[in-house]
mmCIF file of C-alpha atoms in Angstrom:
data_model
loop_
_atom_site.group_PDB
_atom_site.id
_atom_site.type_symbol
_atom_site.label_atom_id
_atom_site.label_comp_id
_atom_site.label_asym_id
_atom_site.label_seq_id
_atom_site.Cartn_x
_atom_site.Cartn_y
_atom_site.Cartn_z
ATOM 1 C CA UNK X 1 45.105 4.128 -43.498
ATOM 2 C CA UNK X 2 41.833 3.842 -41.402
ATOM 3 C CA UNK X 3 43.287 0.492 -39.847
ATOM 4 C CA UNK X 4 46.267 1.945 -39.152
ATOM 5 C CA UNK X 5 44.366 4.824 -37.497
ATOM 6 C CA UNK X 6 42.289 2.752 -35.208
ATOM 7 C CA UNK X 7 45.213 0.808 -34.635
ATOM 8 C CA UNK X 8 47.404 3.346 -33.295
ATOM 9 C CA UNK X 9 44.252 5.149 -31.674
ATOM 10 C CA UNK X 10 43.058 1.265 -29.474
ATOM 11 C CA UNK X 11 46.209 2.323 -27.205
ATOM 12 C CA UNK X 12 45.341 5.541 -26.181
ATOM 13 C CA UNK X 13 41.544 4.845 -25.845
ATOM 14 C CA UNK X 14 42.415 1.669 -23.278
ATOM 15 C CA UNK X 15 44.705 3.932 -21.533
ATOM 16 C CA UNK X 16 42.504 6.408 -21.152
ATOM 17 C CA UNK X 17 39.788 4.454 -20.278
ATOM 18 C CA UNK X 18 42.160 3.181 -17.331
ATOM 19 C CA UNK X 19 42.302 6.179 -16.284
ATOM 20 C CA UNK X 20 39.184 7.365 -16.247
ATOM 21 C CA UNK X 21 38.484 4.808 -14.028
ATOM 22 C CA UNK X 22 41.089 5.796 -11.714
ATOM 23 C CA UNK X 23 40.343 9.204 -11.708
ATOM 24 C CA UNK X 24 36.327 8.378 -10.800
ATOM 25 C CA UNK X 25 37.716 5.965 -8.257
ATOM 26 C CA UNK X 26 39.705 8.636 -6.138
ATOM 27 C CA UNK X 27 36.464 10.882 -6.541
ATOM 28 C CA UNK X 28 33.984 9.163 -5.395
ATOM 29 C CA UNK X 29 36.731 7.938 -2.654
ATOM 30 C CA UNK X 30 36.368 12.472 -1.831
ATOM 31 C CA UNK X 31 33.593 11.647 -0.882
ATOM 32 C CA UNK X 32 32.372 10.163 2.584
ATOM 33 C CA UNK X 33 29.154 10.307 2.492
ATOM 34 C CA UNK X 34 29.062 7.597 -0.625
ATOM 35 C CA UNK X 35 31.846 5.784 1.027
ATOM 36 C CA UNK X 36 29.747 5.103 3.872
ATOM 37 C CA UNK X 37 26.448 4.049 1.872
ATOM 38 C CA UNK X 38 28.433 1.865 -0.250
ATOM 39 C CA UNK X 39 30.119 0.594 2.800
ATOM 40 C CA UNK X 40 25.927 0.864 3.654
ATOM 41 C CA UNK X 41 24.432 -0.614 0.029
ATOM 42 C CA UNK X 42 27.968 -3.624 0.465
ATOM 43 C CA UNK X 43 26.327 -4.987 3.603
ATOM 44 C CA UNK X 44 22.299 -5.612 2.576
ATOM 45 C CA UNK X 45 23.553 -6.819 -0.190
ATOM 46 C CA UNK X 46 26.189 -9.655 2.093
ATOM 47 C CA UNK X 47 22.980 -10.047 3.770
ATOM 48 C CA UNK X 48 20.654 -10.837 1.036
ATOM 49 C CA UNK X 49 22.618 -13.332 -0.881
ATOM 50 C CA UNK X 50 23.821 -15.009 2.679
ATOM 51 C CA UNK X 51 19.927 -14.964 3.711
ATOM 52 C CA UNK X 52 19.895 -19.058 4.533
ATOM 53 C CA UNK X 53 23.311 -18.842 6.149
ATOM 54 C CA UNK X 54 22.379 -16.196 8.464
ATOM 55 C CA UNK X 55 19.257 -17.537 9.650
ATOM 56 C CA UNK X 56 20.392 -21.418 9.949
ATOM 57 C CA UNK X 57 23.318 -19.382 12.998
ATOM 58 C CA UNK X 58 19.830 -18.087 14.503
ATOM 59 C CA UNK X 59 18.391 -21.918 13.887
ATOM 60 C CA UNK X 60 14.995 -19.988 12.484
ATOM 61 C CA UNK X 61 13.659 -20.713 9.569
ATOM 62 C CA UNK X 62 11.088 -17.723 7.267
ATOM 63 C CA UNK X 63 7.400 -19.715 7.157
ATOM 64 C CA UNK X 64 7.501 -22.016 10.310
ATOM 65 C CA UNK X 65 4.868 -20.661 12.538
ATOM 66 C CA UNK X 66 5.336 -20.152 15.921
ATOM 67 C CA UNK X 67 1.965 -20.892 17.722
ATOM 68 C CA UNK X 68 3.260 -20.880 21.523
ATOM 69 C CA UNK X 69 5.202 -17.903 20.946
ATOM 70 C CA UNK X 70 2.040 -15.781 21.295
ATOM 71 C CA UNK X 71 -0.876 -14.613 23.274
ATOM 72 C CA UNK X 72 -4.003 -16.424 21.885
ATOM 73 C CA UNK X 73 -5.726 -14.195 24.469
ATOM 74 C CA UNK X 74 -4.127 -10.781 23.795
ATOM 75 C CA UNK X 75 -5.275 -11.247 19.908
ATOM 76 C CA UNK X 76 -2.003 -12.411 18.364
ATOM 77 C CA UNK X 77 0.470 -10.100 20.462
ATOM 78 C CA UNK X 78 4.262 -11.983 20.653
ATOM 79 C CA UNK X 79 4.913 -12.873 24.872
ATOM 80 C CA UNK X 80 7.686 -11.509 25.914
ATOM 81 C CA UNK X 81 9.743 -8.082 26.226
ATOM 82 C CA UNK X 82 9.979 -5.813 22.884
ATOM 83 C CA UNK X 83 8.043 -8.374 20.869
ATOM 84 C CA UNK X 84 9.564 -12.085 21.923
ATOM 85 C CA UNK X 85 13.331 -11.293 21.281
ATOM 86 C CA UNK X 86 15.198 -13.976 22.571
ATOM 87 C CA UNK X 87 18.271 -16.259 22.126
ATOM 88 C CA UNK X 88 16.176 -17.877 19.644
ATOM 89 C CA UNK X 89 14.996 -15.250 17.978
ATOM 90 C CA UNK X 90 16.887 -12.209 17.392
ATOM 91 C CA UNK X 91 14.506 -9.278 16.870
ATOM 92 C CA UNK X 92 11.559 -11.239 17.664
ATOM 93 C CA UNK X 93 8.695 -12.767 16.234
ATOM 94 C CA UNK X 94 5.499 -11.567 13.974
ATOM 95 C CA UNK X 95 2.212 -11.540 15.863
ATOM 96 C CA UNK X 96 -0.834 -13.740 15.533
ATOM 97 C CA UNK X 97 1.712 -16.517 13.357
ATOM 98 C CA UNK X 98 5.609 -16.367 15.662
ATOM 99 C CA UNK X 99 7.189 -16.744 12.446
ATOM 100 C CA UNK X 100 10.845 -15.296 13.323
ATOM 101 C CA UNK X 101 11.384 -11.693 12.560
ATOM 102 C CA UNK X 102 14.773 -12.086 11.963
ATOM 103 C CA UNK X 103 14.494 -14.545 9.124
ATOM 104 C CA UNK X 104 11.856 -13.038 7.469
ATOM 105 C CA UNK X 105 13.709 -9.032 7.259
ATOM 106 C CA UNK X 106 16.325 -11.013 6.020
ATOM 107 C CA UNK X 107 14.384 -13.230 3.237
ATOM 108 C CA UNK X 108 13.012 -10.027 2.107
ATOM 109 C CA UNK X 109 15.778 -8.164 1.686
ATOM 110 C CA UNK X 110 16.493 -10.778 -0.810
ATOM 111 C CA UNK X 111 13.301 -10.475 -2.957
ATOM 112 C CA UNK X 112 13.559 -6.000 -2.293
ATOM 113 C CA UNK X 113 16.596 -6.050 -3.706
ATOM 114 C CA UNK X 114 16.867 -9.079 -6.291
ATOM 115 C CA UNK X 115 13.040 -7.291 -8.009
ATOM 116 C CA UNK X 116 14.601 -4.109 -7.663
ATOM 117 C CA UNK X 117 18.118 -4.549 -9.478
ATOM 118 C CA UNK X 118 16.611 -7.093 -12.258
ATOM 119 C CA UNK X 119 14.061 -4.297 -13.389
ATOM 120 C CA UNK X 120 16.889 -2.313 -13.084
ATOM 121 C CA UNK X 121 18.897 -4.074 -15.493
ATOM 122 C CA UNK X 122 15.503 -4.889 -17.990
ATOM 123 C CA UNK X 123 14.913 -0.569 -17.744
ATOM 124 C CA UNK X 124 18.779 0.133 -18.551
ATOM 125 C CA UNK X 125 19.017 -2.486 -21.694
ATOM 126 C CA UNK X 126 15.835 -1.498 -23.058
ATOM 127 C CA UNK X 127 16.127 1.974 -22.376
ATOM 128 C CA UNK X 128 19.770 1.734 -24.556
ATOM 129 C CA UNK X 129 18.398 -0.214 -27.211
ATOM 130 C CA UNK X 130 15.613 1.608 -27.813
ATOM 131 C CA UNK X 131 17.763 5.433 -27.424
ATOM 132 C CA UNK X 132 20.513 3.860 -29.592
ATOM 133 C CA UNK X 133 17.762 2.242 -33.013
ATOM 134 C CA UNK X 134 16.327 6.028 -32.818
ATOM 135 C CA UNK X 135 19.520 7.849 -32.947
ATOM 136 C CA UNK X 136 21.016 6.329 -35.212
ATOM 137 C CA UNK X 137 18.240 6.011 -37.336
ATOM 138 C CA UNK X 138 16.727 8.859 -37.869
ATOM 139 C CA UNK X 139 13.805 9.359 -39.611
ATOM 140 C CA UNK X 140 10.869 7.540 -40.192
ATOM 141 C CA UNK X 141 12.975 5.134 -37.629
ATOM 142 C CA UNK X 142 13.727 7.942 -35.340
ATOM 143 C CA UNK X 143 10.199 9.017 -34.855
ATOM 144 C CA UNK X 144 8.075 5.955 -34.856
ATOM 145 C CA UNK X 145 10.620 4.510 -31.734
ATOM 146 C CA UNK X 146 9.885 8.114 -30.093
ATOM 147 C CA UNK X 147 6.723 7.996 -29.698
ATOM 148 C CA UNK X 148 6.574 4.400 -28.719
ATOM 149 C CA UNK X 149 9.004 6.125 -25.932
ATOM 150 C CA UNK X 150 6.701 9.081 -25.467
ATOM 151 C CA UNK X 151 4.072 6.924 -24.531
ATOM 152 C CA UNK X 152 6.016 4.561 -22.001
ATOM 153 C CA UNK X 153 6.665 7.648 -20.284
ATOM 154 C CA UNK X 154 3.552 9.073 -20.314
ATOM 155 C CA UNK X 155 2.049 5.759 -18.804
ATOM 156 C CA UNK X 156 1.067 5.838 -14.953
ATOM 157 C CA UNK X 157 3.138 3.644 -13.731
ATOM 158 C CA UNK X 158 1.641 2.058 -10.215
ATOM 159 C CA UNK X 159 -1.769 2.739 -11.702
ATOM 160 C CA UNK X 160 -0.761 0.169 -14.522
ATOM 161 C CA UNK X 161 1.065 -1.487 -12.388
ATOM 162 C CA UNK X 162 -1.618 -2.322 -10.199
ATOM 163 C CA UNK X 163 -3.960 -4.263 -13.193
ATOM 164 C CA UNK X 164 -0.907 -6.057 -14.520
ATOM 165 C CA UNK X 165 -0.493 -7.362 -11.308
ATOM 166 C CA UNK X 166 -4.199 -7.817 -10.274
ATOM 167 C CA UNK X 167 -4.833 -9.613 -13.613
ATOM 168 C CA UNK X 168 -2.055 -11.888 -14.020
ATOM 169 C CA UNK X 169 -2.911 -15.788 -12.272
ATOM 170 C CA UNK X 170 -1.330 -16.224 -8.786
ATOM 171 C CA UNK X 171 0.106 -20.030 -10.092
ATOM 172 C CA UNK X 172 3.084 -16.848 -11.416
ATOM 173 C CA UNK X 173 6.266 -16.400 -9.393
ATOM 174 C CA UNK X 174 5.339 -13.098 -7.698
ATOM 175 C CA UNK X 175 8.616 -11.586 -7.796
ATOM 176 C CA UNK X 176 9.680 -12.568 -10.753
ATOM 177 C CA UNK X 177 5.963 -10.755 -12.340
ATOM 178 C CA UNK X 178 7.012 -7.376 -10.396
ATOM 179 C CA UNK X 179 10.550 -7.799 -12.259
ATOM 180 C CA UNK X 180 8.650 -7.712 -15.289
ATOM 181 C CA UNK X 181 5.955 -5.075 -14.721
ATOM 182 C CA UNK X 182 7.700 -2.522 -13.283
ATOM 183 C CA UNK X 183 10.815 -2.837 -15.545
ATOM 184 C CA UNK X 184 9.284 -3.281 -19.832
ATOM 185 C CA UNK X 185 6.546 -0.226 -18.061
ATOM 186 C CA UNK X 186 9.148 1.839 -16.490
ATOM 187 C CA UNK X 187 12.009 1.925 -19.546
ATOM 188 C CA UNK X 188 11.197 5.369 -20.919
ATOM 189 C CA UNK X 189 12.968 7.981 -19.637
ATOM 190 C CA UNK X 190 16.673 6.313 -19.676
ATOM 191 C CA UNK X 191 15.181 5.376 -23.952
ATOM 192 C CA UNK X 192 14.872 9.294 -23.590
ATOM 193 C CA UNK X 193 18.175 9.938 -22.409
ATOM 194 C CA UNK X 194 19.850 7.852 -24.189
ATOM 195 C CA UNK X 195 18.198 8.817 -27.897
ATOM 196 C CA UNK X 196 19.822 13.121 -26.601
ATOM 197 C CA UNK X 197 23.235 11.765 -25.692
ATOM 198 C CA UNK X 198 23.877 9.293 -28.982
ATOM 199 C CA UNK X 199 22.442 12.871 -30.650
ATOM 200 C CA UNK X 200 25.220 14.355 -29.441
ATOM 201 C CA UNK X 201 28.239 12.202 -29.880
ATOM 202 C CA UNK X 202 26.995 11.492 -33.496
ATOM 203 C CA UNK X 203 28.273 14.092 -34.434
ATOM 204 C CA UNK X 204 31.573 14.502 -32.841
ATOM 205 C CA UNK X 205 34.647 13.568 -34.785
ATOM 206 C CA UNK X 206 35.426 10.435 -33.567
ATOM 207 C CA UNK X 207 32.209 9.094 -34.835
ATOM 208 C CA UNK X 208 31.957 10.442 -38.523
ATOM 209 C CA UNK X 209 35.830 9.315 -38.584
ATOM 210 C CA UNK X 210 34.488 5.445 -38.018
ATOM 211 C CA UNK X 211 31.552 5.848 -39.985
ATOM 212 C CA UNK X 212 33.541 6.738 -43.047
ATOM 213 C CA UNK X 213 36.115 4.122 -42.652
ATOM 214 C CA UNK X 214 32.938 2.021 -43.654
ATOM 215 C CA UNK X 215 32.165 0.854 -40.355
ATOM 216 C CA UNK X 216 28.062 -0.440 -40.136
ATOM 217 C CA UNK X 217 25.918 1.202 -36.735
ATOM 218 C CA UNK X 218 26.385 -1.737 -34.425
ATOM 219 C CA UNK X 219 29.441 -1.470 -34.479
ATOM 220 C CA UNK X 220 29.633 2.015 -33.952
ATOM 221 C CA UNK X 221 26.994 1.644 -31.388
ATOM 222 C CA UNK X 222 29.560 -0.873 -29.769
ATOM 223 C CA UNK X 223 32.969 0.810 -30.127
ATOM 224 C CA UNK X 224 32.321 4.378 -30.705
ATOM 225 C CA UNK X 225 29.085 5.389 -28.909
ATOM 226 C CA UNK X 226 28.187 2.977 -26.124
ATOM 227 C CA UNK X 227 31.569 4.312 -24.137
ATOM 228 C CA UNK X 228 30.040 7.421 -23.634
ATOM 229 C CA UNK X 229 26.791 6.292 -22.909
ATOM 230 C CA UNK X 230 28.238 4.671 -19.885
ATOM 231 C CA UNK X 231 28.794 7.630 -17.395
ATOM 232 C CA UNK X 232 24.218 9.107 -18.135
ATOM 233 C CA UNK X 233 23.971 5.058 -17.351
ATOM 234 C CA UNK X 234 25.211 4.458 -15.232
ATOM 235 C CA UNK X 235 24.065 7.601 -12.571
ATOM 236 C CA UNK X 236 20.588 6.947 -13.505
ATOM 237 C CA UNK X 237 20.847 2.951 -12.592
ATOM 238 C CA UNK X 238 22.261 4.122 -9.997
ATOM 239 C CA UNK X 239 19.009 6.330 -8.907
ATOM 240 C CA UNK X 240 16.627 4.283 -10.451
ATOM 241 C CA UNK X 241 17.450 0.975 -8.219
ATOM 242 C CA UNK X 242 16.096 2.799 -4.801
ATOM 243 C CA UNK X 243 12.935 3.968 -6.463
ATOM 244 C CA UNK X 244 12.767 0.620 -7.977
ATOM 245 C CA UNK X 245 12.361 -0.827 -4.195
ATOM 246 C CA UNK X 246 9.817 1.860 -3.273
ATOM 247 C CA UNK X 247 7.791 0.573 -6.395
ATOM 248 C CA UNK X 248 7.577 -3.174 -4.680
ATOM 249 C CA UNK X 249 7.178 -1.598 -1.139
ATOM 250 C CA UNK X 250 4.587 -0.098 -2.385
ATOM 251 C CA UNK X 251 2.571 -2.846 -4.868
ATOM 252 C CA UNK X 252 3.018 -5.656 -1.573
ATOM 253 C CA UNK X 253 1.655 -2.912 0.584
ATOM 254 C CA UNK X 254 -1.232 -2.834 -2.149
ATOM 255 C CA UNK X 255 -1.650 -6.603 -1.471
ATOM 256 C CA UNK X 256 -0.747 -7.089 -5.706
ATOM 257 C CA UNK X 257 2.611 -7.187 -5.449
ATOM 258 C CA UNK X 258 4.761 -10.430 -3.275
ATOM 259 C CA UNK X 259 2.123 -12.931 -1.930
ATOM 260 C CA UNK X 260 2.758 -14.953 1.026
ATOM 261 C CA UNK X 261 4.327 -16.826 2.239
ATOM 262 C CA UNK X 262 7.150 -14.669 0.665
ATOM 263 C CA UNK X 263 8.731 -12.792 2.670
ATOM 264 C CA UNK X 264 9.139 -9.240 1.305
ATOM 265 C CA UNK X 265 8.899 -5.862 3.443
ATOM 266 C CA UNK X 266 6.616 -3.435 1.516
ATOM 267 C CA UNK X 267 4.074 -6.949 2.897
ATOM 268 C CA UNK X 268 4.989 -7.251 5.749
ATOM 269 C CA UNK X 269 4.172 -3.162 6.117
ATOM 270 C CA UNK X 270 0.790 -4.482 5.049
ATOM 271 C CA UNK X 271 0.367 -7.262 7.562
ATOM 272 C CA UNK X 272 2.098 -4.932 10.144
ATOM 273 C CA UNK X 273 -0.108 -1.331 9.897
ATOM 274 C CA UNK X 274 -2.556 -2.768 12.533
ATOM 275 C CA UNK X 275 0.030 -3.845 14.903
ATOM 276 C CA UNK X 276 2.162 -0.511 15.454
ATOM 277 C CA UNK X 277 1.329 -0.340 19.718
ATOM 278 C CA UNK X 278 0.983 -3.452 20.811
ATOM 279 C CA UNK X 279 3.484 -4.208 18.987
ATOM 280 C CA UNK X 280 5.858 -2.011 17.432
ATOM 281 C CA UNK X 281 8.600 -3.169 16.067
ATOM 282 C CA UNK X 282 6.542 -5.698 13.482
ATOM 283 C CA UNK X 283 6.396 -2.368 11.281
ATOM 284 C CA UNK X 284 9.380 -0.633 12.530
ATOM 285 C CA UNK X 285 11.839 -2.982 11.512
ATOM 286 C CA UNK X 286 10.575 -3.403 7.537
ATOM 287 C CA UNK X 287 9.684 0.152 7.337
ATOM 288 C CA UNK X 288 13.582 1.113 9.271
ATOM 289 C CA UNK X 289 15.074 -1.364 6.445
ATOM 290 C CA UNK X 290 13.430 0.724 3.603
ATOM 291 C CA UNK X 291 14.503 3.442 4.944
ATOM 292 C CA UNK X 292 17.479 3.040 5.157
ATOM 293 C CA UNK X 293 18.484 1.048 1.439
ATOM 294 C CA UNK X 294 16.338 3.440 -0.312
ATOM 295 C CA UNK X 295 18.328 6.543 1.547
ATOM 296 C CA UNK X 296 21.857 4.571 0.753
ATOM 297 C CA UNK X 297 20.884 3.712 -2.507
ATOM 298 C CA UNK X 298 20.233 7.953 -2.711
ATOM 299 C CA UNK X 299 23.508 8.422 -1.758
ATOM 300 C CA UNK X 300 25.569 5.991 -3.387
ATOM 301 C CA UNK X 301 23.986 7.110 -6.755
ATOM 302 C CA UNK X 302 24.236 10.906 -5.824
ATOM 303 C CA UNK X 303 27.978 10.089 -5.229
ATOM 304 C CA UNK X 304 28.665 8.802 -8.548
ATOM 305 C CA UNK X 305 26.900 10.916 -10.385
ATOM 306 C CA UNK X 306 29.566 13.490 -8.833
ATOM 307 C CA UNK X 307 31.868 11.266 -9.527
ATOM 308 C CA UNK X 308 31.179 10.796 -13.426
ATOM 309 C CA UNK X 309 30.726 14.143 -14.067
ATOM 310 C CA UNK X 310 32.964 16.755 -11.451
ATOM 311 C CA UNK X 311 31.932 19.540 -13.190
ATOM 312 C CA UNK X 312 27.824 19.275 -11.242
ATOM 313 C CA UNK X 313 28.159 19.829 -8.136
ATOM 314 C CA UNK X 314 26.610 17.358 -5.455
ATOM 315 C CA UNK X 315 22.750 17.861 -4.510
ATOM 316 C CA UNK X 316 23.902 16.796 -0.861
ATOM 317 C CA UNK X 317 26.701 18.989 0.717
ATOM 318 C CA UNK X 318 27.367 16.627 4.158
ATOM 319 C CA UNK X 319 29.807 14.319 3.958
ATOM 320 C CA UNK X 320 30.882 14.546 0.007
ATOM 321 C CA UNK X 321 34.418 16.665 0.393
ATOM 322 C CA UNK X 322 33.522 18.616 -2.677
ATOM 323 C CA UNK X 323 35.402 21.063 -1.403
ATOM 324 C CA UNK X 324 38.884 19.547 -1.292
ATOM 325 C CA UNK X 325 37.881 18.070 -4.611
ATOM 326 C CA UNK X 326 37.183 21.536 -6.418
ATOM 327 C CA UNK X 327 40.004 22.519 -5.539
ATOM 328 C CA UNK X 328 42.703 19.460 -6.203
ATOM 329 C CA UNK X 329 41.055 19.507 -9.447
ATOM 330 C CA UNK X 330 41.316 22.937 -10.175
ATOM 331 C CA UNK X 331 45.374 22.920 -9.035
ATOM 332 C CA UNK X 332 44.971 19.776 -11.823
ATOM 333 C CA UNK X 333 43.893 21.805 -14.888
ATOM 334 C CA UNK X 334 46.149 25.058 -13.793
ATOM 335 C CA UNK X 335 49.593 22.986 -14.071
ATOM 336 C CA UNK X 336 47.975 20.686 -17.169
#
């Protein structure tokens, strides 16, 4: 009997999933700000992935020193207009070292985006496992996992990161270390969200029917709970990426993140804080890149949240097209 019910419901579930995906993309496309943010994020990812290609076209690399391009008599200020901008150095050169700024900026995107995305994946996976295990385990399992989660939620991320990064040997790859520190400390909030959502889903009829049919907890979690958890997980992950970019930049700015000669936007800001008058582009370029990246990811995260939950109004009212979308949804509901 249960097998027959499963056989009947699978095609419907598939069709419902396909329909839900189409509705999501339709709602996301209706938000102009989210579309622009998506294009900006896609461009940034392309630049990060193709950094070796772009620097090869320019003919530079991020680590080679060019002492002839800086004025040692003036403390290492780049020679030429706009920080040494030329056909060979598209965005100028770094003060004192003469390293190419364009190459360091695009390679810095690899570090900043790579650390943020990898840390977000770790946070989501840990939060998902802990939240689902706590909700399905119940009793002492729920109490134990919830108390562990509370400890990590209350843990000051920046202080713990500074402490851990300061004691680890410098021979350990810093981008990997920063990723692990952020990912394994800041997963508590996701676990709480997943646990609350799982407890809600447990009370629904289709989950109860699956349990009565003899399905184990692992199969129920994989087949029945994960589809319902996808929306909040995707929404929160989209919000976490810009947060993690800011954390990586802050740690590198404080001198415990990515170490030279590996380029990072936060590390570039650290070195540029004394050059904002003599070579302002050295400060403005990484700061502008961080600002644009965080803003685009924040707008995209808000658009994803609104598209997944059309009942929730967007926090960014400009360019979202919410009014037209709400009217269309209302008309569709009335027709049904």
